[in-house]
Coordinates of C-alpha atoms in Angstrom, one line a residue:
M1 CA 12.3 11.1 18.1
N2 CA 9.6 8.6 17.3
V3 CA 8.0 9.5 14.0
C4 CA 5.3 7.8 11.8
I5 CA 5.1 8.6 8.1
V6 CA 1.9 7.5 6.3
G7 CA 2.6 6.9 2.6
T8 CA 5.8 5.6 1.1
G9 CA 5.7 7.4 -2.2
Y10 CA 8.2 9.9 -3.4
V11 CA 7.8 12.4 -0.5
G12 CA 7.1 10.0 2.2
L13 CA 10.0 7.6 1.6
V14 CA 12.6 10.4 1.1
S15 CA 11.4 12.1 4.3
A16 CA 11.5 8.8 6.2
A17 CA 15.0 7.8 5.0
C18 CA 16.5 11.2 5.7
F19 CA 14.9 11.5 9.2
A20 CA 16.2 8.0 10.0
E21 CA 19.6 8.9 8.8
M22 CA 19.7 11.6 11.5
G23 CA 19.1 9.0 14.2
N24 CA 15.3 9.1 14.5
N25 CA 13.1 6.0 14.9
I26 CA 10.8 6.0 11.9
F27 CA 7.8 3.8 11.1
C28 CA 6.5 4.0 7.5
V29 CA 2.9 2.9 6.8
D30 CA 1.7 1.8 3.4
V31 CA -1.5 0.0 2.5
N32 CA 0.2 -2.1 -0.2
P33 CA 1.8 -5.2 1.4
K34 CA 4.0 -5.8 -1.7
V35 CA 5.5 -2.3 -1.3
V36 CA 6.2 -2.9 2.4
E37 CA 7.8 -6.2 1.6
T38 CA 10.0 -4.6 -1.0
L39 CA 11.1 -1.8 1.4
E40 CA 11.8 -4.2 4.2
S41 CA 14.3 -6.0 1.9
G42 CA 16.2 -2.7 1.5
K43 CA 15.0 -2.1 -2.1
V44 CA 12.9 0.9 -3.2
H45 CA 10.0 1.0 -5.7
I46 CA 10.7 4.5 -7.1
Y47 CA 13.9 5.8 -8.8
E48 CA 15.6 8.6 -6.9
P49 CA 19.4 8.9 -6.8
G50 CA 20.9 8.0 -3.4
L51 CA 17.6 6.9 -1.9
E52 CA 18.0 3.1 -2.0
D53 CA 21.3 3.3 -0.1
L54 CA 19.7 5.4 2.7
V55 CA 16.7 3.0 3.0
K56 CA 18.9 -0.1 3.0
R57 CA 21.4 1.3 5.6
N58 CA 18.7 2.6 8.0
T59 CA 16.6 -0.5 7.7
E60 CA 19.6 -2.7 8.5
Q61 CA 20.6 -0.5 11.5
G62 CA 17.1 -0.7 12.9
R63 CA 16.0 3.0 12.6
L64 CA 13.6 2.5 9.6
H65 CA 10.6 0.2 9.9
F66 CA 7.7 -0.6 7.5
T67 CA 4.2 -1.8 8.2
T68 CA 0.6 -1.9 6.8
D69 CA -0.9 -1.2 10.2
L70 CA -1.3 2.5 11.1
G71 CA -2.1 1.6 14.7
E72 CA 1.3 -0.1 15.0
G73 CA 3.1 2.7 13.1
M74 CA 1.9 5.5 15.2
A75 CA 1.6 3.8 18.6
E76 CA 4.8 5.4 20.0
A77 CA 5.0 8.3 17.6
E78 CA 5.1 11.9 18.8
V79 CA 4.6 13.1 15.2
V80 CA 2.6 11.6 12.4
F81 CA 3.2 12.8 8.8
I82 CA 0.6 12.5 6.1
T83 CA 2.4 12.0 2.8
V84 CA -0.2 10.3 0.6
G85 CA -1.0 11.3 -2.9
T86 CA -3.3 14.2 -3.8
P87 CA -3.9 13.6 -7.5
C88 CA -5.5 16.1 -9.8
G89 CA -9.2 15.5 -10.5
E90 CA -10.8 15.7 -13.9
D91 CA -11.9 19.3 -13.2
G92 CA -8.4 20.3 -12.1
S93 CA -9.2 20.2 -8.4
C94 CA -7.1 18.5 -5.8
D95 CA -8.4 15.0 -4.8
L96 CA -8.2 14.8 -1.0
S97 CA -9.8 11.3 -0.6
Y98 CA -6.5 9.7 0.5
V99 CA -5.8 12.5 3.0
D100 CA -9.3 12.2 4.4
A101 CA -8.9 8.4 4.7
V102 CA -5.7 8.7 6.7
A103 CA -7.2 11.4 8.9
R104 CA -10.1 9.2 9.7
E105 CA -7.8 6.2 10.5
I106 CA -5.7 8.4 12.8
G107 CA -8.8 9.5 14.7
R108 CA -9.9 5.9 15.0
K109 CA -6.6 4.5 16.2
M110 CA -4.7 7.2 18.1
T111 CA -4.3 6.5 21.8
S112 CA -2.0 9.3 22.9
P113 CA -1.4 13.0 22.0
K114 CA -0.1 13.5 18.5
I115 CA 1.2 16.3 16.2
V116 CA -0.3 15.4 12.8
V117 CA 1.6 17.0 10.0
D118 CA 0.2 17.6 6.5
K119 CA 3.3 17.2 4.2
S120 CA 1.2 16.3 1.1
T121 CA 0.6 19.2 -1.2
V122 CA -2.9 20.2 -0.2
P123 CA -5.3 23.2 -0.8
V124 CA -5.5 26.0 1.6
G125 CA -7.9 25.0 4.5
T126 CA -6.9 21.3 4.4
A127 CA -5.4 21.4 7.9
D128 CA -8.7 22.6 9.3
R129 CA -10.4 19.8 7.3
V130 CA -8.1 17.2 8.8
R131 CA -8.5 18.6 12.3
G132 CA -12.3 18.3 11.9
I133 CA -12.2 14.7 10.7
I134 CA -9.9 13.5 13.5
A135 CA -11.9 15.4 16.1
G136 CA -15.1 13.8 14.7
E137 CA -13.6 10.3 15.0
L138 CA -12.4 10.9 18.5
A139 CA -15.9 12.2 19.5
E140 CA -17.5 9.0 18.1
R141 CA -15.1 7.0 20.3
G142 CA -15.9 9.2 23.3
E143 CA -12.2 10.0 23.6
D144 CA -10.6 13.3 24.5
I145 CA -7.0 13.1 23.2
A146 CA -5.0 16.2 22.5
F147 CA -3.7 16.7 19.0
D148 CA -2.6 19.5 16.7
V149 CA -2.5 19.6 12.9
V150 CA 0.5 21.3 11.3
S151 CA 1.3 22.2 7.7
N152 CA 4.8 21.4 6.6
P153 CA 4.9 21.5 2.8
E154 CA 7.7 19.8 0.9
F155 CA 10.0 21.5 -1.6
L156 CA 11.8 18.5 -3.1
K157 CA 13.1 18.3 -6.7
E158 CA 12.7 14.9 -8.2
G159 CA 16.1 13.7 -9.2
D160 CA 17.8 15.6 -6.3
A161 CA 15.3 15.0 -3.5
V162 CA 17.7 13.5 -1.0
N163 CA 20.1 16.5 -1.3
D164 CA 17.2 18.9 -1.0
F165 CA 16.0 17.3 2.2
M166 CA 19.4 17.1 3.7
K167 CA 20.2 20.7 2.8
P168 CA 16.9 22.6 2.6
D169 CA 16.7 26.2 1.6
R170 CA 13.9 26.6 4.2
V171 CA 11.5 24.5 6.4
I172 CA 8.0 26.0 6.4
V173 CA 5.9 25.1 9.5
G174 CA 2.3 26.3 9.7
T175 CA 1.0 26.3 13.2
G176 CA -0.2 28.5 16.0
D177 CA 0.8 26.2 18.7
E178 CA 4.2 26.8 20.4
H179 CA 4.7 23.2 21.5
S180 CA 4.1 21.9 17.9
A181 CA 6.5 24.5 16.5
K182 CA 9.3 23.6 19.0
T183 CA 8.8 19.9 18.3
I184 CA 9.1 20.2 14.6
Q185 CA 12.0 22.5 15.0
S186 CA 13.8 19.8 17.1
L187 CA 13.1 17.3 14.4
Y188 CA 14.6 19.4 11.6
A189 CA 17.4 20.9 13.7
P190 CA 20.1 18.4 12.2
F191 CA 19.3 19.7 8.8
A192 CA 19.9 23.4 9.7
R193 CA 23.1 23.4 11.6
S194 CA 24.7 26.3 9.6
R195 CA 21.8 28.7 10.0
E196 CA 18.2 28.8 11.1
K197 CA 16.0 27.6 8.3
L198 CA 12.7 27.1 10.1
I199 CA 10.0 29.7 9.2
V200 CA 6.9 29.5 11.4
M201 CA 3.7 31.0 10.1
G202 CA 0.0 30.5 10.1
V203 CA -1.3 27.2 8.8
R204 CA -3.1 28.6 5.8
S205 CA -0.1 30.7 4.9
A206 CA 2.1 27.6 4.9
E207 CA -0.4 25.8 2.7
M208 CA -0.5 28.7 0.3
T209 CA 3.3 29.0 0.3
K210 CA 3.7 25.7 -1.4
Y211 CA 1.4 26.6 -4.2
A212 CA 2.8 30.0 -4.6
A213 CA 6.4 28.7 -4.9
N214 CA 5.5 26.0 -7.5
C215 CA 3.4 28.4 -9.5
M216 CA 6.2 31.0 -9.5
L217 CA 8.7 28.5 -10.8
A218 CA 6.2 27.3 -13.4
T219 CA 5.6 30.9 -14.5
K220 CA 9.3 31.3 -15.1
I221 CA 9.3 28.2 -17.3
S222 CA 6.3 29.2 -19.3
F223 CA 7.7 32.8 -19.6
I224 CA 11.0 31.7 -21.2
N225 CA 9.2 29.3 -23.5
E226 CA 6.9 32.1 -24.6
V227 CA 10.0 34.2 -25.2
A228 CA 11.6 31.3 -27.1
N229 CA 8.7 31.1 -29.5
I230 CA 8.9 34.8 -30.2
C231 CA 12.6 34.6 -30.7
E232 CA 12.1 32.0 -33.5
R233 CA 9.8 34.3 -35.3
V234 CA 11.9 37.5 -35.1
G235 CA 15.3 35.9 -35.7
A236 CA 16.7 36.2 -32.1
D237 CA 18.5 33.5 -30.2
V238 CA 16.8 32.6 -26.9
S239 CA 20.2 31.3 -25.4
E240 CA 21.6 34.8 -25.8
V241 CA 18.4 36.4 -24.5
R242 CA 18.6 34.1 -21.5
A243 CA 22.1 35.1 -20.7
G244 CA 21.1 38.7 -21.0
I245 CA 18.1 38.6 -18.6
G246 CA 19.5 35.9 -16.3
S247 CA 22.4 38.2 -15.3
D248 CA 19.9 40.5 -13.7
S249 CA 19.9 39.5 -10.0
R250 CA 16.2 40.2 -9.8
I251 CA 15.6 37.5 -12.4
G252 CA 18.4 35.0 -12.1
Y253 CA 19.2 32.0 -14.4
S254 CA 17.3 29.2 -12.6
F255 CA 14.1 27.9 -14.3
I256 CA 14.5 30.0 -17.4
Y257 CA 15.7 27.2 -19.6
P258 CA 13.5 27.0 -22.7
G259 CA 12.3 23.6 -23.7
V260 CA 9.2 21.5 -24.3
G261 CA 7.3 22.4 -21.1
Y262 CA 7.2 21.3 -17.5
G263 CA 5.7 18.0 -16.4
G264 CA 5.9 15.7 -13.4
S265 CA 3.7 15.3 -10.4
C266 CA 3.9 18.8 -8.9
F267 CA 3.9 21.8 -11.3
P268 CA 1.0 20.7 -13.5
K269 CA -1.2 19.6 -10.6
D270 CA -0.4 22.5 -8.3
V271 CA -0.9 25.2 -11.0
K272 CA -4.3 23.7 -11.8
A273 CA -5.2 23.4 -8.1
L274 CA -4.4 27.0 -7.4
I275 CA -6.5 28.1 -10.4
G276 CA -9.3 26.0 -9.0
T277 CA -8.9 27.4 -5.5
A278 CA -9.0 30.9 -6.8
A279 CA -12.2 30.2 -8.8
E280 CA -13.9 28.7 -5.7
H281 CA -13.3 32.0 -4.0
G282 CA -14.6 34.1 -6.9
Y283 CA -11.3 35.1 -8.4
D284 CA -10.0 34.5 -12.0
A285 CA -6.3 33.8 -11.6
R286 CA -5.6 35.0 -15.2
L287 CA -1.8 35.0 -15.0
I288 CA -1.6 31.5 -13.5
R289 CA -4.2 30.2 -15.9
S290 CA -2.0 31.6 -18.8
V291 CA 1.0 29.8 -17.4
D292 CA -0.9 26.5 -17.7
E293 CA -2.2 27.3 -21.2
V294 CA 1.3 28.2 -22.4
N295 CA 2.8 25.0 -21.0
N296 CA 0.1 22.8 -22.5
A297 CA 0.8 24.3 -25.9
Q298 CA 4.6 24.0 -25.4
K299 CA 4.3 20.3 -25.1
H300 CA 3.3 20.1 -28.7
V301 CA 5.9 22.4 -30.2
L302 CA 8.4 19.7 -31.0
A303 CA 5.9 17.5 -32.7
D304 CA 4.7 20.6 -34.7
K305 CA 8.3 21.2 -35.9
I306 CA 8.6 17.6 -37.0
K307 CA 5.3 17.7 -38.8
A308 CA 6.2 20.9 -40.5
Y309 CA 9.6 19.5 -41.7
F310 CA 8.2 16.4 -43.3
E311 CA 5.0 18.0 -44.7
P312 CA 6.6 19.0 -48.0
Q313 CA 7.9 15.4 -48.3
G314 CA 4.5 13.8 -47.9
G315 CA 4.0 14.0 -44.2
V316 CA 5.2 11.9 -41.3
K317 CA 3.1 8.8 -42.0
G318 CA 5.3 5.7 -42.5
R319 CA 8.4 7.5 -41.3
T320 CA 10.3 6.6 -38.1
L321 CA 11.3 8.9 -35.3
A322 CA 13.8 8.0 -32.6
I323 CA 13.3 9.6 -29.2
W324 CA 15.8 10.0 -26.5
G325 CA 14.1 10.6 -23.1
I326 CA 10.6 9.8 -21.9
A327 CA 10.8 10.9 -18.2
F328 CA 9.5 14.4 -17.6
K329 CA 13.1 15.3 -16.4
A330 CA 16.5 13.7 -15.9
N331 CA 17.3 11.6 -12.9
T332 CA 13.8 10.2 -12.4
D333 CA 11.6 7.5 -13.8
D334 CA 8.5 9.7 -13.4
I335 CA 6.6 10.0 -16.7
R336 CA 3.5 11.8 -15.3
E337 CA 2.6 14.8 -17.5
A338 CA 5.8 14.2 -19.5
S339 CA 6.2 16.2 -22.7
A340 CA 7.5 13.1 -24.5
I341 CA 4.2 11.4 -24.1
E342 CA 2.4 14.3 -25.9
V343 CA 5.0 14.1 -28.7
I344 CA 4.5 10.4 -29.0
K345 CA 0.7 10.6 -29.1
D346 CA 0.7 13.5 -31.6
L347 CA 2.9 11.7 -34.1
T348 CA 1.8 8.1 -33.7
A349 CA -1.8 9.2 -34.3
L350 CA -0.6 10.5 -37.7
G351 CA 1.0 7.1 -38.6
M352 CA 4.6 7.9 -37.7
K353 CA 6.5 5.1 -36.1
V354 CA 8.2 6.1 -32.9
R355 CA 11.0 4.2 -31.2
A356 CA 11.8 5.6 -27.7
F357 CA 14.6 5.1 -25.2
D358 CA 15.0 6.4 -21.6
P359 CA 17.8 5.4 -19.2
V360 CA 15.4 4.5 -16.4
A361 CA 11.8 5.2 -17.4
N362 CA 11.3 2.5 -20.0
A363 CA 9.5 0.1 -17.6
R364 CA 7.0 2.8 -16.5
A365 CA 6.6 3.9 -20.1
R366 CA 5.7 0.3 -21.2
G367 CA 3.1 0.1 -18.5
E368 CA 1.5 3.5 -19.3
I369 CA 1.8 4.0 -23.1
G370 CA 3.2 0.7 -24.4
H371 CA -0.1 -0.2 -25.9
L372 CA 0.0 2.7 -28.4
E373 CA 0.0 1.7 -32.0
N374 CA 3.2 2.6 -33.9
L375 CA 5.2 2.9 -30.6
E376 CA 8.2 0.7 -29.6
I377 CA 10.2 1.2 -26.4
V378 CA 13.8 0.2 -26.9
D379 CA 16.4 -0.6 -24.3
S380 CA 19.5 0.8 -26.0
Q381 CA 20.4 4.5 -26.6
Y382 CA 21.9 3.8 -30.0
A383 CA 19.8 0.8 -31.2
V384 CA 16.8 3.1 -31.1
L385 CA 18.4 5.1 -34.0
D386 CA 18.6 2.2 -36.5
G387 CA 16.8 3.2 -39.6
A388 CA 15.2 6.3 -38.1
D389 CA 14.4 9.3 -40.3
A390 CA 15.0 11.7 -37.4
L391 CA 16.0 11.9 -33.7
A392 CA 14.1 13.9 -31.1
V393 CA 15.9 14.7 -27.8
I394 CA 13.2 15.3 -25.2
T395 CA 14.8 14.7 -21.7
D396 CA 18.1 16.2 -20.7
W397 CA 19.9 13.2 -19.4
N398 CA 23.6 13.7 -19.0
Q399 CA 24.4 10.8 -21.4
F400 CA 22.6 12.7 -24.2
R401 CA 24.8 15.8 -23.8
N402 CA 27.9 14.6 -25.7
P403 CA 26.9 11.6 -27.8
D404 CA 28.8 10.0 -30.6
F405 CA 27.5 12.0 -33.5
D406 CA 29.3 9.9 -36.1
R407 CA 27.5 6.9 -34.8
I408 CA 24.2 8.8 -34.9
K409 CA 24.6 9.7 -38.6
A410 CA 25.6 6.2 -39.5
A411 CA 22.6 4.6 -37.9
M412 CA 19.9 7.0 -39.3
T413 CA 18.6 7.4 -42.8
A414 CA 19.3 11.1 -42.6
P415 CA 21.3 13.4 -40.2
L416 CA 18.3 15.2 -38.7
V417 CA 17.9 16.2 -35.1
F418 CA 15.1 17.9 -33.2
D419 CA 16.4 19.1 -29.8
G420 CA 13.7 19.8 -27.3
R421 CA 16.2 20.8 -24.6
N422 CA 18.8 22.9 -26.5
L423 CA 21.6 20.5 -25.5
Y424 CA 23.7 21.1 -28.6
V425 CA 25.3 24.1 -30.3
P426 CA 23.7 24.9 -33.7
E427 CA 26.9 25.9 -35.4
R428 CA 28.6 22.7 -34.4
M429 CA 25.7 20.6 -35.5
G430 CA 25.8 22.3 -38.9
K431 CA 29.5 21.7 -39.3
A432 CA 28.9 18.0 -38.4
G433 CA 26.5 17.8 -41.3
F434 CA 23.2 17.7 -39.3
A435 CA 20.0 19.5 -40.0
Y436 CA 19.2 20.8 -36.6
F437 CA 16.1 22.3 -35.0
S438 CA 15.9 23.5 -31.4
I439 CA 13.8 25.8 -29.2
G440 CA 14.0 29.5 -29.7
R441 CA 17.0 29.4 -32.0
T442 CA 17.5 29.7 -35.8
P443 CA 17.4 26.2 -37.3
V444 CA 20.3 24.7 -39.2
E445 CA 19.0 23.3 -42.5

């Protein structure tokens, strides 16, 4: 199948590479010539395990092409995916300016029937909006070309996106057109050989499904963090509580890991967008609003623990904190809405020196927060510890799970660890001579 994908960000590039891997002819369109040049060379501009190999192989084998010209990209395409960014506005609403721009360009340049697919995360009603924009541009041209607009939300986890695309739990298709549904079903058929995974529904229901799914997962995270904060105050252990509730099949273990809050490009933005959508329709989404409020507060919990520890010793000013992990989660270089950034800002503002290390996100961190006073980004996991008064673990990279604790103690001025991901066992940390503070568990002092 000939497919055009507009936007080579996280969703667009993963989709393009995976569709190409299944034998389709894919044109990727991006407005940035440097990005196109990079991709044509077989390299990728985002970090995602397994993605670069897919891009390189399919580019070399002639199934994956890149261009800045939308007209060229969609000339032979049966299906055109819109996968551009939909950033969060200052008021929490979803910024659709990039989606609108692509829709206008499609209307101006399409010369044959198309199925236009919204894969970007967009508010309910966006497909109708895109349909209206394209129809308006065609009318201005005096053209009568058939097209349909379909919703096909993505459900990819950063850090495991290729696997998620190749082996999806479900493929949601929002359309009332039988031809569109069958075309999209054919495109996704190679990814659903063991069982039927395509769920066809109304366009607005498909748009809503994406937000409902992400808000449900965000709710589980905020819920277990709320429970963890209560556990600390009543003397319970959130790890034991998690085991107790997770064994209930109605609840399950996924997304009930306590920590320092969720971040990234999806959950924060989508939660705020659904709150805004509800408000636009006269409804106060109190539960979802609370999920956002709990998460925003949770991002400051680790910094509060550090401040409380050093307060009797004159405060954090002039002291040095080593940080392991800047990315919002492991296996990605994405630092958008990352909890580490809030910890860094909270403590450097009080005069604490922070030295941070991340296996892949250092470059992005230097570009985004490298200007902050009292912050140094370090390129070595253990060098970051030299002379530090404490270590804070914020991202759960595998290489942080079983480190050399003797080396940690030798490098630091004191054996003090603040664990924002509960990677370590408190009893073992105590026996190893560490003062240890985690989330929702009794500290070891």
